[in-house]
């Protein structure tokens, strides 16, 4: 994929990884960027087309897809975390995480798939997480939602192959963003995420592992999970 020939749409573009995606796309000379958010008034990036798009609101998804008919690169970045455990946590928070990461991403994909088909197939990038593959205390809802989004990504890759839409999964550990405020573990510079993703698209990569943390987790899947979870289980 030649990034400079694309018209991109980024969800959750008002801050964090989404904002960095917009800036990286602009620096690589894309034809146009639609920067979207459920609160578009928070987007202050020169040279973009701002749209309202709340991934939990089907009407706003439909309106954005009808407006942005020239999109050839869809970046599904919008997300949140409620730090909710599954067994004792608030079910509304758990549903919100699933509505955002799974149903929200699916809704955007379903709306924009015909748009991408009409623009020579294009590509979809789904921003996932190392937590697609494991969980930690108080992140059960987020991990479950991201695991669902990961397999959603695998499924739509197959379903959209006939229309020549490339589907890329991007996995990372913790990035230095507002969402991770207060996290005291190692974090990568959030600007590394769009750089790695777009470099991958230039090589038609369907999976991008941004950092060592996510690479370590993926490699552990072939082993005994007892070894991976030993420290968390106090063994």
PDB file of C-alpha atoms in Angstrom:
ATOM      1  CA  UNK A   1       0.000   0.000   0.000  1.00  0.00           C
ATOM      2  CA  UNK A   2       1.224   3.463  -0.933  1.00  0.00           C
ATOM      3  CA  UNK A   3       0.160   5.558   2.075  1.00  0.00           C
ATOM      4  CA  UNK A   4       0.425   8.830   0.177  1.00  0.00           C
ATOM      5  CA  UNK A   5      -2.384   7.735  -2.161  1.00  0.00           C
ATOM      6  CA  UNK A   6      -4.884   7.038   0.614  1.00  0.00           C
ATOM      7  CA  UNK A   7      -7.834   8.834   2.166  1.00  0.00           C
ATOM      8  CA  UNK A   8      -7.832   7.836   5.822  1.00  0.00           C
ATOM      9  CA  UNK A   9     -10.401   7.902   8.603  1.00  0.00           C
ATOM     10  CA  UNK A  10      -9.284   7.600  12.221  1.00  0.00           C
ATOM     11  CA  UNK A  11     -11.662   6.909  15.096  1.00  0.00           C
ATOM     12  CA  UNK A  12     -10.863   8.287  18.531  1.00  0.00           C
ATOM     13  CA  UNK A  13      -8.678  10.982  16.963  1.00  0.00           C
ATOM     14  CA  UNK A  14      -9.014  13.574  19.703  1.00  0.00           C
ATOM     15  CA  UNK A  15      -6.139  12.266  21.817  1.00  0.00           C
ATOM     16  CA  UNK A  16      -3.525   9.577  22.398  1.00  0.00           C
ATOM     17  CA  UNK A  17      -2.747   7.024  19.713  1.00  0.00           C
ATOM     18  CA  UNK A  18      -5.553   8.318  17.487  1.00  0.00           C
ATOM     19  CA  UNK A  19      -4.170  11.847  17.454  1.00  0.00           C
ATOM     20  CA  UNK A  20      -0.692  10.490  16.731  1.00  0.00           C
ATOM     21  CA  UNK A  21      -2.120   8.445  13.859  1.00  0.00           C
ATOM     22  CA  UNK A  22      -3.592  11.577  12.316  1.00  0.00           C
ATOM     23  CA  UNK A  23      -0.316  13.473  12.596  1.00  0.00           C
ATOM     24  CA  UNK A  24       1.707  10.566  11.206  1.00  0.00           C
ATOM     25  CA  UNK A  25      -0.663  10.178   8.254  1.00  0.00           C
ATOM     26  CA  UNK A  26      -0.383  13.880   7.491  1.00  0.00           C
ATOM     27  CA  UNK A  27       3.404  13.723   7.698  1.00  0.00           C
ATOM     28  CA  UNK A  28       3.369  10.903   5.141  1.00  0.00           C
ATOM     29  CA  UNK A  29       1.386  12.982   2.692  1.00  0.00           C
ATOM     30  CA  UNK A  30      -1.981  11.241   2.571  1.00  0.00           C
ATOM     31  CA  UNK A  31      -4.578  12.821   0.333  1.00  0.00           C
ATOM     32  CA  UNK A  32      -7.031  13.477   3.164  1.00  0.00           C
ATOM     33  CA  UNK A  33      -7.649  12.556   6.792  1.00  0.00           C
ATOM     34  CA  UNK A  34     -11.038  12.361   8.443  1.00  0.00           C
ATOM     35  CA  UNK A  35     -10.373  12.814  12.165  1.00  0.00           C
ATOM     36  CA  UNK A  36     -13.338  11.541  14.136  1.00  0.00           C
ATOM     37  CA  UNK A  37     -14.436  11.442  17.747  1.00  0.00           C
ATOM     38  CA  UNK A  38     -17.623  11.234  19.788  1.00  0.00           C
ATOM     39  CA  UNK A  39     -16.606  14.753  20.881  1.00  0.00           C
ATOM     40  CA  UNK A  40     -15.340  16.356  17.663  1.00  0.00           C
ATOM     41  CA  UNK A  41     -14.957  19.738  19.350  1.00  0.00           C
ATOM     42  CA  UNK A  42     -11.877  18.301  21.095  1.00  0.00           C
ATOM     43  CA  UNK A  43     -10.033  17.763  17.794  1.00  0.00           C
ATOM     44  CA  UNK A  44      -7.649  20.608  17.036  1.00  0.00           C
ATOM     45  CA  UNK A  45      -5.418  19.406  14.209  1.00  0.00           C
ATOM     46  CA  UNK A  46      -4.891  21.647  11.173  1.00  0.00           C
ATOM     47  CA  UNK A  47      -5.506  20.163   7.748  1.00  0.00           C
ATOM     48  CA  UNK A  48      -8.065  17.485   8.643  1.00  0.00           C
ATOM     49  CA  UNK A  49     -11.762  16.978   8.067  1.00  0.00           C
ATOM     50  CA  UNK A  50     -13.443  16.624  11.460  1.00  0.00           C
ATOM     51  CA  UNK A  51     -16.462  14.338  11.842  1.00  0.00           C
ATOM     52  CA  UNK A  52     -18.500  13.145  14.787  1.00  0.00           C
ATOM     53  CA  UNK A  53     -18.312   9.377  15.148  1.00  0.00           C
ATOM     54  CA  UNK A  54     -19.281   7.605  18.343  1.00  0.00           C
ATOM     55  CA  UNK A  55     -18.628   3.888  17.863  1.00  0.00           C
ATOM     56  CA  UNK A  56     -21.417   3.039  20.315  1.00  0.00           C
ATOM     57  CA  UNK A  57     -23.957   5.091  18.314  1.00  0.00           C
ATOM     58  CA  UNK A  58     -25.057   3.351  15.096  1.00  0.00           C
ATOM     59  CA  UNK A  59     -26.623   6.538  13.722  1.00  0.00           C
ATOM     60  CA  UNK A  60     -23.359   8.474  14.003  1.00  0.00           C
ATOM     61  CA  UNK A  61     -21.507   5.589  12.319  1.00  0.00           C
ATOM     62  CA  UNK A  62     -24.019   5.589   9.453  1.00  0.00           C
ATOM     63  CA  UNK A  63     -23.781   9.365   9.035  1.00  0.00           C
ATOM     64  CA  UNK A  64     -19.976   9.281   8.956  1.00  0.00           C
ATOM     65  CA  UNK A  65     -19.948   6.509   6.345  1.00  0.00           C
ATOM     66  CA  UNK A  66     -22.362   8.482   4.167  1.00  0.00           C
ATOM     67  CA  UNK A  67     -20.160  11.577   4.480  1.00  0.00           C
ATOM     68  CA  UNK A  68     -16.751   9.958   3.960  1.00  0.00           C
ATOM     69  CA  UNK A  69     -17.364   8.084   0.720  1.00  0.00           C
ATOM     70  CA  UNK A  70     -13.751   8.401  -0.440  1.00  0.00           C
ATOM     71  CA  UNK A  71     -12.151   6.540   2.474  1.00  0.00           C
ATOM     72  CA  UNK A  72      -9.625   3.861   1.510  1.00  0.00           C
ATOM     73  CA  UNK A  73      -7.865   3.420   4.875  1.00  0.00           C
ATOM     74  CA  UNK A  74      -9.899   2.877   8.041  1.00  0.00           C
ATOM     75  CA  UNK A  75      -8.131   3.094  11.412  1.00  0.00           C
ATOM     76  CA  UNK A  76     -10.256   1.608  14.217  1.00  0.00           C
ATOM     77  CA  UNK A  77      -8.576   3.148  17.242  1.00  0.00           C
ATOM     78  CA  UNK A  78     -11.397   4.385  19.510  1.00  0.00           C
ATOM     79  CA  UNK A  79     -11.372   2.664  22.861  1.00  0.00           C
ATOM     80  CA  UNK A  80     -11.629   2.937  26.616  1.00  0.00           C
ATOM     81  CA  UNK A  81     -10.952   0.991  29.768  1.00  0.00           C
ATOM     82  CA  UNK A  82     -13.114   0.833  32.882  1.00  0.00           C
ATOM     83  CA  UNK A  83     -10.675  -1.296  34.948  1.00  0.00           C
ATOM     84  CA  UNK A  84     -13.503  -3.726  35.677  1.00  0.00           C
ATOM     85  CA  UNK A  85     -13.107  -7.352  36.808  1.00  0.00           C
ATOM     86  CA  UNK A  86     -15.537  -9.867  35.337  1.00  0.00           C
ATOM     87  CA  UNK A  87     -16.749 -11.751  38.398  1.00  0.00           C
ATOM     88  CA  UNK A  88     -17.472  -8.876  40.775  1.00  0.00           C
ATOM     89  CA  UNK A  89     -17.457  -5.844  38.495  1.00  0.00           C
ATOM     90  CA  UNK A  90     -20.317  -3.676  37.306  1.00  0.00           C
ATOM     91  CA  UNK A  91     -22.032  -5.389  34.367  1.00  0.00           C
ATOM     92  CA  UNK A  92     -22.760  -2.042  32.740  1.00  0.00           C
ATOM     93  CA  UNK A  93     -19.027  -1.338  32.563  1.00  0.00           C
ATOM     94  CA  UNK A  94     -18.405  -4.773  31.106  1.00  0.00           C
ATOM     95  CA  UNK A  95     -21.091  -4.206  28.469  1.00  0.00           C
ATOM     96  CA  UNK A  96     -19.629  -0.761  27.688  1.00  0.00           C
ATOM     97  CA  UNK A  97     -16.208  -2.279  27.016  1.00  0.00           C
ATOM     98  CA  UNK A  98     -17.719  -4.925  24.721  1.00  0.00           C
ATOM     99  CA  UNK A  99     -19.962  -2.361  23.024  1.00  0.00           C
ATOM    100  CA  UNK A 100     -16.932  -0.178  22.359  1.00  0.00           C
ATOM    101  CA  UNK A 101     -14.241  -2.623  21.320  1.00  0.00           C
ATOM    102  CA  UNK A 102     -16.260  -5.428  19.733  1.00  0.00           C
ATOM    103  CA  UNK A 103     -19.650  -4.150  18.624  1.00  0.00           C
ATOM    104  CA  UNK A 104     -18.341  -0.643  17.993  1.00  0.00           C
ATOM    105  CA  UNK A 105     -15.496  -1.841  15.797  1.00  0.00           C
ATOM    106  CA  UNK A 106     -17.832  -4.249  14.020  1.00  0.00           C
ATOM    107  CA  UNK A 107     -20.361  -1.497  13.404  1.00  0.00           C
ATOM    108  CA  UNK A 108     -17.734   0.766  11.846  1.00  0.00           C
ATOM    109  CA  UNK A 109     -16.395  -2.079   9.692  1.00  0.00           C
ATOM    110  CA  UNK A 110     -19.864  -3.021   8.458  1.00  0.00           C
ATOM    111  CA  UNK A 111     -20.627   0.590   7.539  1.00  0.00           C
ATOM    112  CA  UNK A 112     -17.335   1.262   5.763  1.00  0.00           C
ATOM    113  CA  UNK A 113     -16.780  -2.096   4.033  1.00  0.00           C
ATOM    114  CA  UNK A 114     -18.839  -1.023   0.979  1.00  0.00           C
ATOM    115  CA  UNK A 115     -16.977   2.300   0.927  1.00  0.00           C
ATOM    116  CA  UNK A 116     -13.623   0.517   0.886  1.00  0.00           C
ATOM    117  CA  UNK A 117     -14.855  -1.856  -1.822  1.00  0.00           C
ATOM    118  CA  UNK A 118     -15.745   1.095  -4.020  1.00  0.00           C
ATOM    119  CA  UNK A 119     -12.237   2.515  -3.486  1.00  0.00           C
ATOM    120  CA  UNK A 120     -10.268  -0.524  -4.686  1.00  0.00           C
ATOM    121  CA  UNK A 121     -10.425  -2.436  -1.416  1.00  0.00           C
ATOM    122  CA  UNK A 122      -8.110  -0.360   0.710  1.00  0.00           C
ATOM    123  CA  UNK A 123      -7.241  -1.431   4.236  1.00  0.00           C
ATOM    124  CA  UNK A 124      -8.546  -1.639   7.781  1.00  0.00           C
ATOM    125  CA  UNK A 125      -6.283  -1.261  10.817  1.00  0.00           C
ATOM    126  CA  UNK A 126      -7.587  -2.444  14.197  1.00  0.00           C
ATOM    127  CA  UNK A 127      -5.670  -1.230  17.232  1.00  0.00           C
ATOM    128  CA  UNK A 128      -5.626  -4.165  19.619  1.00  0.00           C
ATOM    129  CA  UNK A 129      -3.469  -4.952  22.647  1.00  0.00           C
ATOM    130  CA  UNK A 130      -1.198  -7.518  24.213  1.00  0.00           C
ATOM    131  CA  UNK A 131      -4.200  -7.943  26.527  1.00  0.00           C
ATOM    132  CA  UNK A 132      -5.960  -9.599  23.586  1.00  0.00           C
ATOM    133  CA  UNK A 133      -3.917 -12.650  24.617  1.00  0.00           C
ATOM    134  CA  UNK A 134      -3.880 -12.563  28.432  1.00  0.00           C
ATOM    135  CA  UNK A 135      -5.373 -10.780  31.410  1.00  0.00           C
ATOM    136  CA  UNK A 136      -4.279  -9.070  34.618  1.00  0.00           C
ATOM    137  CA  UNK A 137      -6.235  -8.261  37.787  1.00  0.00           C
ATOM    138  CA  UNK A 138      -8.920  -5.589  37.308  1.00  0.00           C
ATOM    139  CA  UNK A 139      -8.671  -5.735  33.518  1.00  0.00           C
ATOM    140  CA  UNK A 140     -10.980  -8.653  32.805  1.00  0.00           C
ATOM    141  CA  UNK A 141     -13.535  -6.612  30.890  1.00  0.00           C
ATOM    142  CA  UNK A 142     -10.908  -4.923  28.735  1.00  0.00           C
ATOM    143  CA  UNK A 143      -9.050  -8.189  28.041  1.00  0.00           C
ATOM    144  CA  UNK A 144     -12.252 -10.017  27.089  1.00  0.00           C
ATOM    145  CA  UNK A 145     -13.332  -7.200  24.785  1.00  0.00           C
ATOM    146  CA  UNK A 146      -9.913  -7.003  23.131  1.00  0.00           C
ATOM    147  CA  UNK A 147      -9.793 -10.783  22.703  1.00  0.00           C
ATOM    148  CA  UNK A 148     -13.153 -10.585  20.960  1.00  0.00           C
ATOM    149  CA  UNK A 149     -11.910  -7.732  18.778  1.00  0.00           C
ATOM    150  CA  UNK A 150      -8.823  -9.759  17.862  1.00  0.00           C
ATOM    151  CA  UNK A 151     -10.875 -12.655  16.535  1.00  0.00           C
ATOM    152  CA  UNK A 152     -13.235 -10.177  14.882  1.00  0.00           C
ATOM    153  CA  UNK A 153     -10.147  -8.899  13.067  1.00  0.00           C
ATOM    154  CA  UNK A 154      -9.242 -12.422  11.952  1.00  0.00           C
ATOM    155  CA  UNK A 155     -12.785 -13.069  10.742  1.00  0.00           C
ATOM    156  CA  UNK A 156     -13.230  -9.886   8.742  1.00  0.00           C
ATOM    157  CA  UNK A 157      -9.816 -10.427   7.152  1.00  0.00           C
ATOM    158  CA  UNK A 158     -11.244 -13.558   5.546  1.00  0.00           C
ATOM    159  CA  UNK A 159     -14.664 -12.076   4.810  1.00  0.00           C
ATOM    160  CA  UNK A 160     -13.257  -8.965   3.121  1.00  0.00           C
ATOM    161  CA  UNK A 161     -10.498 -10.710   1.161  1.00  0.00           C
ATOM    162  CA  UNK A 162     -12.713 -11.090  -1.933  1.00  0.00           C
ATOM    163  CA  UNK A 163     -13.030  -7.301  -2.178  1.00  0.00           C
ATOM    164  CA  UNK A 164      -9.227  -6.967  -1.741  1.00  0.00           C
ATOM    165  CA  UNK A 165      -9.389  -5.200   1.632  1.00  0.00           C
ATOM    166  CA  UNK A 166      -6.267  -5.804   3.701  1.00  0.00           C
ATOM    167  CA  UNK A 167      -7.005  -6.138   7.444  1.00  0.00           C
ATOM    168  CA  UNK A 168      -4.192  -5.436   9.879  1.00  0.00           C
ATOM    169  CA  UNK A 169      -4.069  -6.226  13.614  1.00  0.00           C
ATOM    170  CA  UNK A 170      -1.817  -3.996  15.732  1.00  0.00           C
ATOM    171  CA  UNK A 171      -0.747  -5.289  19.151  1.00  0.00           C
ATOM    172  CA  UNK A 172       1.047  -3.294  21.829  1.00  0.00           C
ATOM    173  CA  UNK A 173       1.600  -3.263  25.544  1.00  0.00           C
ATOM    174  CA  UNK A 174       1.240  -0.022  27.487  1.00  0.00           C
ATOM    175  CA  UNK A 175       1.646   3.271  25.620  1.00  0.00           C
ATOM    176  CA  UNK A 176       2.132   6.672  27.201  1.00  0.00           C
ATOM    177  CA  UNK A 177      -1.385   8.063  26.747  1.00  0.00           C
ATOM    178  CA  UNK A 178      -4.106   9.622  28.893  1.00  0.00           C
ATOM    179  CA  UNK A 179      -5.807   6.229  29.138  1.00  0.00           C
ATOM    180  CA  UNK A 180      -2.763   4.863  30.976  1.00  0.00           C
ATOM    181  CA  UNK A 181      -2.408   7.777  33.374  1.00  0.00           C
ATOM    182  CA  UNK A 182      -1.285   6.439  36.728  1.00  0.00           C
ATOM    183  CA  UNK A 183       0.230   3.257  35.291  1.00  0.00           C
ATOM    184  CA  UNK A 184       3.724   2.839  36.768  1.00  0.00           C
ATOM    185  CA  UNK A 185       5.033   0.091  34.489  1.00  0.00           C
ATOM    186  CA  UNK A 186       7.120   0.501  31.332  1.00  0.00           C
ATOM    187  CA  UNK A 187       5.400   2.351  28.492  1.00  0.00           C
ATOM    188  CA  UNK A 188       6.325   3.024  24.904  1.00  0.00           C
ATOM    189  CA  UNK A 189       6.039   6.371  23.158  1.00  0.00           C
ATOM    190  CA  UNK A 190       2.536   6.357  21.617  1.00  0.00           C
ATOM    191  CA  UNK A 191       3.981   7.741  18.378  1.00  0.00           C
ATOM    192  CA  UNK A 192       5.616   4.365  17.783  1.00  0.00           C
ATOM    193  CA  UNK A 193       2.206   2.777  17.167  1.00  0.00           C
ATOM    194  CA  UNK A 194       1.192   4.600  13.966  1.00  0.00           C
ATOM    195  CA  UNK A 195       4.745   4.460  12.681  1.00  0.00           C
ATOM    196  CA  UNK A 196       4.885   0.679  13.068  1.00  0.00           C
ATOM    197  CA  UNK A 197       1.398   0.202  11.641  1.00  0.00           C
ATOM    198  CA  UNK A 198       1.929   2.355   8.565  1.00  0.00           C
ATOM    199  CA  UNK A 199       5.361   0.850   7.922  1.00  0.00           C
ATOM    200  CA  UNK A 200       3.620  -2.519   8.065  1.00  0.00           C
ATOM    201  CA  UNK A 201       0.934  -1.447   5.620  1.00  0.00           C
ATOM    202  CA  UNK A 202       3.637  -0.461   3.134  1.00  0.00           C
ATOM    203  CA  UNK A 203       4.632  -4.155   3.194  1.00  0.00           C
ATOM    204  CA  UNK A 204       1.030  -5.490   3.305  1.00  0.00           C
ATOM    205  CA  UNK A 205       1.604  -6.826   6.835  1.00  0.00           C
ATOM    206  CA  UNK A 206      -1.555  -8.256   8.379  1.00  0.00           C
ATOM    207  CA  UNK A 207      -0.127  -8.215  11.916  1.00  0.00           C
ATOM    208  CA  UNK A 208       2.139  -5.699  13.610  1.00  0.00           C
ATOM    209  CA  UNK A 209       3.767  -6.354  16.979  1.00  0.00           C
ATOM    210  CA  UNK A 210       4.796  -2.908  18.158  1.00  0.00           C
ATOM    211  CA  UNK A 211       6.878  -3.685  21.233  1.00  0.00           C
ATOM    212  CA  UNK A 212       8.785  -6.384  23.079  1.00  0.00           C
ATOM    213  CA  UNK A 213       6.016  -6.758  25.668  1.00  0.00           C
ATOM    214  CA  UNK A 214       3.408  -7.867  23.150  1.00  0.00           C
ATOM    215  CA  UNK A 215       5.979 -10.041  21.381  1.00  0.00           C
ATOM    216  CA  UNK A 216       6.745 -11.785  24.673  1.00  0.00           C
ATOM    217  CA  UNK A 217       3.063 -12.440  25.369  1.00  0.00           C
ATOM    218  CA  UNK A 218       2.443 -13.825  21.895  1.00  0.00           C
ATOM    219  CA  UNK A 219       5.443 -16.134  22.161  1.00  0.00           C
ATOM    220  CA  UNK A 220       4.202 -17.444  25.516  1.00  0.00           C
ATOM    221  CA  UNK A 221       0.956 -18.728  23.977  1.00  0.00           C
ATOM    222  CA  UNK A 222       2.741 -21.807  22.692  1.00  0.00           C
ATOM    223  CA  UNK A 223       3.803 -22.765  26.209  1.00  0.00           C
ATOM    224  CA  UNK A 224       2.149 -23.900  29.420  1.00  0.00           C
ATOM    225  CA  UNK A 225      -0.094 -21.078  30.702  1.00  0.00           C
ATOM    226  CA  UNK A 226       0.800 -22.083  34.256  1.00  0.00           C
ATOM    227  CA  UNK A 227       4.273 -20.668  33.668  1.00  0.00           C
ATOM    228  CA  UNK A 228       2.947 -17.367  32.346  1.00  0.00           C
ATOM    229  CA  UNK A 229       0.449 -16.842  35.164  1.00  0.00           C
ATOM    230  CA  UNK A 230       2.620 -18.213  37.982  1.00  0.00           C
ATOM    231  CA  UNK A 231       3.636 -14.823  39.383  1.00  0.00           C
ATOM    232  CA  UNK A 232       0.092 -13.402  39.273  1.00  0.00           C
ATOM    233  CA  UNK A 233      -1.251 -16.508  41.002  1.00  0.00           C
ATOM    234  CA  UNK A 234       1.458 -16.365  43.654  1.00  0.00           C
ATOM    235  CA  UNK A 235       3.034 -19.676  42.705  1.00  0.00           C
TER     236      UNK A 235
END
